[in-house]
């Protein structure tokens, strides 16, 4: 079920984050009686560069029973960004696993520095966050409405890469 896939994803994401950041070690040292809510991710965030990436991310989260909820226009804070939150809608699904992800999308037309826009377009063109296999698996789910456990694991292994911290950036610090 999508709830099961979401639970598998959040568990895998939590494992990935524990490998990448110190929070788990610090939490464990400061409190030996850690509750479940600190062991499994409940929130995530991802920066997306194109409307196509956002559309594919929506399809990916749909596999996990998550839908876009609300719209946040950060241009009111002088940021060229708009966002949404993906989460389950049903109370039963929220009770089982309330994981949510905020997805931020850069809007080129909101970049005030006109000389920066062409550079941004070139940078955006370079990045592809979904592997061809991940796209195939999403299409498979959309056609059948379910995954076997082994296919769900394969999907999660591919999808989790979108949340991996990248050591090397495609954008230099000055441009950023």
mmCIF file of C-alpha atoms in Angstrom:
data_model
loop_
_atom_site.group_PDB
_atom_site.id
_atom_site.type_symbol
_atom_site.label_atom_id
_atom_site.label_comp_id
_atom_site.label_asym_id
_atom_site.label_seq_id
_atom_site.Cartn_x
_atom_site.Cartn_y
_atom_site.Cartn_z
ATOM 1 C CA UNK A 1 0.000 0.000 0.000
ATOM 2 C CA UNK A 2 1.137 3.620 -0.383
ATOM 3 C CA UNK A 3 1.262 3.884 3.433
ATOM 4 C CA UNK A 4 3.648 0.926 3.557
ATOM 5 C CA UNK A 5 5.833 2.401 0.807
ATOM 6 C CA UNK A 6 5.904 5.747 2.684
ATOM 7 C CA UNK A 7 6.901 3.987 5.922
ATOM 8 C CA UNK A 8 9.642 2.085 4.105
ATOM 9 C CA UNK A 9 10.824 5.345 2.509
ATOM 10 C CA UNK A 10 10.941 7.287 5.787
ATOM 11 C CA UNK A 11 12.828 4.452 7.454
ATOM 12 C CA UNK A 12 15.366 4.393 4.595
ATOM 13 C CA UNK A 13 15.603 8.194 4.638
ATOM 14 C CA UNK A 14 16.200 8.154 8.397
ATOM 15 C CA UNK A 15 18.984 5.610 7.942
ATOM 16 C CA UNK A 16 20.514 7.746 5.172
ATOM 17 C CA UNK A 17 20.360 10.911 7.316
ATOM 18 C CA UNK A 18 21.924 9.116 10.285
ATOM 19 C CA UNK A 19 24.899 8.315 8.057
ATOM 20 C CA UNK A 20 25.182 11.911 6.835
ATOM 21 C CA UNK A 21 24.629 14.031 9.951
ATOM 22 C CA UNK A 22 25.512 14.057 13.638
ATOM 23 C CA UNK A 23 21.989 14.500 15.019
ATOM 24 C CA UNK A 24 21.461 10.808 15.744
ATOM 25 C CA UNK A 25 24.677 10.525 17.780
ATOM 26 C CA UNK A 26 23.895 13.677 19.722
ATOM 27 C CA UNK A 27 20.313 12.587 20.439
ATOM 28 C CA UNK A 28 21.463 9.151 21.546
ATOM 29 C CA UNK A 29 24.155 10.521 23.881
ATOM 30 C CA UNK A 30 21.824 13.095 25.434
ATOM 31 C CA UNK A 31 18.888 10.722 25.984
ATOM 32 C CA UNK A 32 19.255 6.945 26.212
ATOM 33 C CA UNK A 33 15.446 6.577 26.277
ATOM 34 C CA UNK A 34 14.860 8.043 22.837
ATOM 35 C CA UNK A 35 11.272 7.892 21.697
ATOM 36 C CA UNK A 36 10.252 6.523 18.292
ATOM 37 C CA UNK A 37 9.564 10.038 16.961
ATOM 38 C CA UNK A 38 13.264 10.874 16.979
ATOM 39 C CA UNK A 39 14.216 7.648 15.202
ATOM 40 C CA UNK A 40 12.127 8.142 12.065
ATOM 41 C CA UNK A 41 12.038 11.261 9.921
ATOM 42 C CA UNK A 42 8.797 13.216 10.039
ATOM 43 C CA UNK A 43 9.838 16.160 7.888
ATOM 44 C CA UNK A 44 11.913 16.601 4.797
ATOM 45 C CA UNK A 45 12.693 19.320 2.301
ATOM 46 C CA UNK A 46 13.926 19.326 -1.245
ATOM 47 C CA UNK A 47 14.889 22.125 -3.601
ATOM 48 C CA UNK A 48 13.740 21.563 -7.147
ATOM 49 C CA UNK A 49 14.924 23.474 -10.140
ATOM 50 C CA UNK A 50 12.229 22.977 -12.770
ATOM 51 C CA UNK A 51 8.470 22.592 -13.047
ATOM 52 C CA UNK A 52 9.134 19.215 -14.693
ATOM 53 C CA UNK A 53 11.088 18.075 -11.627
ATOM 54 C CA UNK A 54 8.217 19.205 -9.391
ATOM 55 C CA UNK A 55 5.709 17.292 -11.529
ATOM 56 C CA UNK A 56 7.838 14.138 -11.341
ATOM 57 C CA UNK A 57 8.290 14.624 -7.591
ATOM 58 C CA UNK A 58 4.489 14.830 -7.247
ATOM 59 C CA UNK A 59 4.192 11.521 -9.099
ATOM 60 C CA UNK A 60 6.896 10.002 -6.889
ATOM 61 C CA UNK A 61 5.182 11.123 -3.688
ATOM 62 C CA UNK A 62 1.875 9.839 -5.032
ATOM 63 C CA UNK A 63 3.380 6.338 -4.907
ATOM 64 C CA UNK A 64 3.734 6.967 -1.152
ATOM 65 C CA UNK A 65 0.174 8.249 -0.736
ATOM 66 C CA UNK A 66 1.284 11.874 -0.437
ATOM 67 C CA UNK A 67 -0.444 14.835 -2.075
ATOM 68 C CA UNK A 68 0.498 18.497 -2.473
ATOM 69 C CA UNK A 69 -1.087 20.578 0.271
ATOM 70 C CA UNK A 70 -1.102 24.365 0.219
ATOM 71 C CA UNK A 71 0.953 26.794 -1.797
ATOM 72 C CA UNK A 72 3.608 29.091 -0.412
ATOM 73 C CA UNK A 73 4.719 32.115 -2.422
ATOM 74 C CA UNK A 74 8.064 33.191 -1.001
ATOM 75 C CA UNK A 75 8.406 36.045 -3.478
ATOM 76 C CA UNK A 76 6.689 38.184 -0.823
ATOM 77 C CA UNK A 77 9.959 37.742 1.110
ATOM 78 C CA UNK A 78 11.995 38.711 -1.989
ATOM 79 C CA UNK A 79 12.922 35.096 -2.733
ATOM 80 C CA UNK A 80 12.387 33.738 -6.274
ATOM 81 C CA UNK A 81 10.802 30.615 -4.830
ATOM 82 C CA UNK A 82 7.404 29.005 -4.503
ATOM 83 C CA UNK A 83 6.710 25.893 -2.478
ATOM 84 C CA UNK A 84 4.224 23.232 -1.527
ATOM 85 C CA UNK A 85 4.088 20.522 1.093
ATOM 86 C CA UNK A 86 3.512 16.871 0.229
ATOM 87 C CA UNK A 87 1.827 14.737 2.871
ATOM 88 C CA UNK A 88 -0.843 12.083 3.293
ATOM 89 C CA UNK A 89 -4.404 13.398 3.532
ATOM 90 C CA UNK A 90 -6.337 10.615 5.271
ATOM 91 C CA UNK A 91 -6.358 10.638 9.082
ATOM 92 C CA UNK A 92 -5.594 6.910 9.105
ATOM 93 C CA UNK A 93 -2.531 7.495 6.896
ATOM 94 C CA UNK A 94 -1.367 10.434 8.998
ATOM 95 C CA UNK A 95 -1.719 8.335 12.151
ATOM 96 C CA UNK A 96 0.329 5.531 10.613
ATOM 97 C CA UNK A 97 3.107 7.766 9.308
ATOM 98 C CA UNK A 98 2.804 11.572 9.250
ATOM 99 C CA UNK A 99 5.919 12.151 7.111
ATOM 100 C CA UNK A 100 5.773 15.330 5.023
ATOM 101 C CA UNK A 101 8.139 17.016 2.602
ATOM 102 C CA UNK A 102 8.345 20.656 1.627
ATOM 103 C CA UNK A 103 9.305 21.084 -2.020
ATOM 104 C CA UNK A 104 10.755 24.423 -3.093
ATOM 105 C CA UNK A 105 10.798 25.482 -6.727
ATOM 106 C CA UNK A 106 12.975 28.231 -8.168
ATOM 107 C CA UNK A 107 11.072 30.573 -10.498
ATOM 108 C CA UNK A 108 13.454 32.108 -13.006
ATOM 109 C CA UNK A 109 11.088 34.944 -13.873
ATOM 110 C CA UNK A 110 11.330 36.109 -10.250
ATOM 111 C CA UNK A 111 15.129 36.449 -10.283
ATOM 112 C CA UNK A 112 15.650 40.196 -10.157
ATOM 113 C CA UNK A 113 19.194 40.163 -11.541
ATOM 114 C CA UNK A 114 18.555 39.803 -15.288
ATOM 115 C CA UNK A 115 22.206 38.923 -15.990
ATOM 116 C CA UNK A 116 21.868 35.925 -13.673
ATOM 117 C CA UNK A 117 18.835 34.404 -15.442
ATOM 118 C CA UNK A 118 20.683 32.897 -18.469
ATOM 119 C CA UNK A 119 23.275 31.386 -16.133
ATOM 120 C CA UNK A 120 20.472 29.904 -14.026
ATOM 121 C CA UNK A 121 18.822 28.420 -17.125
ATOM 122 C CA UNK A 122 22.085 26.660 -18.058
ATOM 123 C CA UNK A 123 22.567 25.336 -14.531
ATOM 124 C CA UNK A 124 19.001 24.039 -14.395
ATOM 125 C CA UNK A 125 19.365 22.288 -17.718
ATOM 126 C CA UNK A 126 22.250 20.170 -16.366
ATOM 127 C CA UNK A 127 20.533 18.525 -13.411
ATOM 128 C CA UNK A 128 18.368 15.437 -13.713
ATOM 129 C CA UNK A 129 17.302 14.127 -10.335
ATOM 130 C CA UNK A 130 15.258 11.089 -11.337
ATOM 131 C CA UNK A 131 16.963 8.052 -12.774
ATOM 132 C CA UNK A 132 15.335 6.436 -15.805
ATOM 133 C CA UNK A 133 14.577 3.371 -13.660
ATOM 134 C CA UNK A 134 12.832 5.474 -11.016
ATOM 135 C CA UNK A 135 10.614 6.997 -13.722
ATOM 136 C CA UNK A 136 9.827 3.490 -15.037
ATOM 137 C CA UNK A 137 8.846 2.347 -11.549
ATOM 138 C CA UNK A 138 6.598 5.372 -11.046
ATOM 139 C CA UNK A 139 4.885 4.605 -14.359
ATOM 140 C CA UNK A 140 4.515 0.967 -13.316
ATOM 141 C CA UNK A 141 2.814 2.057 -10.088
ATOM 142 C CA UNK A 142 0.538 4.474 -11.939
ATOM 143 C CA UNK A 143 -0.525 1.655 -14.277
ATOM 144 C CA UNK A 144 -1.079 -1.022 -11.634
ATOM 145 C CA UNK A 145 -1.751 0.944 -8.436
ATOM 146 C CA UNK A 146 0.578 -1.186 -6.327
ATOM 147 C CA UNK A 147 4.089 -2.515 -5.869
ATOM 148 C CA UNK A 148 5.330 -5.855 -4.651
ATOM 149 C CA UNK A 149 7.604 -5.568 -1.624
ATOM 150 C CA UNK A 150 10.739 -6.112 -3.732
ATOM 151 C CA UNK A 151 9.696 -3.512 -6.334
ATOM 152 C CA UNK A 152 8.856 -1.064 -3.515
ATOM 153 C CA UNK A 153 12.379 -1.555 -2.159
ATOM 154 C CA UNK A 154 13.853 -0.917 -5.592
ATOM 155 C CA UNK A 155 11.762 2.256 -5.942
ATOM 156 C CA UNK A 156 12.840 3.493 -2.513
ATOM 157 C CA UNK A 157 16.519 2.845 -3.240
ATOM 158 C CA UNK A 158 16.224 4.985 -6.368
ATOM 159 C CA UNK A 159 13.952 7.685 -4.920
ATOM 160 C CA UNK A 160 16.071 8.149 -1.793
ATOM 161 C CA UNK A 161 18.950 9.376 -3.956
ATOM 162 C CA UNK A 162 17.001 12.612 -4.534
ATOM 163 C CA UNK A 163 17.496 13.421 -0.844
ATOM 164 C CA UNK A 164 21.203 12.605 -0.724
ATOM 165 C CA UNK A 165 23.520 15.399 0.299
ATOM 166 C CA UNK A 166 25.757 16.115 -2.682
ATOM 167 C CA UNK A 167 29.349 16.867 -1.813
ATOM 168 C CA UNK A 168 29.948 18.657 -5.100
ATOM 169 C CA UNK A 169 27.621 21.416 -6.218
ATOM 170 C CA UNK A 170 26.839 22.302 -9.812
ATOM 171 C CA UNK A 171 26.717 25.933 -8.698
ATOM 172 C CA UNK A 172 29.716 27.922 -7.509
ATOM 173 C CA UNK A 173 29.396 29.936 -4.300
ATOM 174 C CA UNK A 174 29.384 33.314 -6.071
ATOM 175 C CA UNK A 175 26.454 32.317 -8.294
ATOM 176 C CA UNK A 176 24.596 30.794 -5.361
#
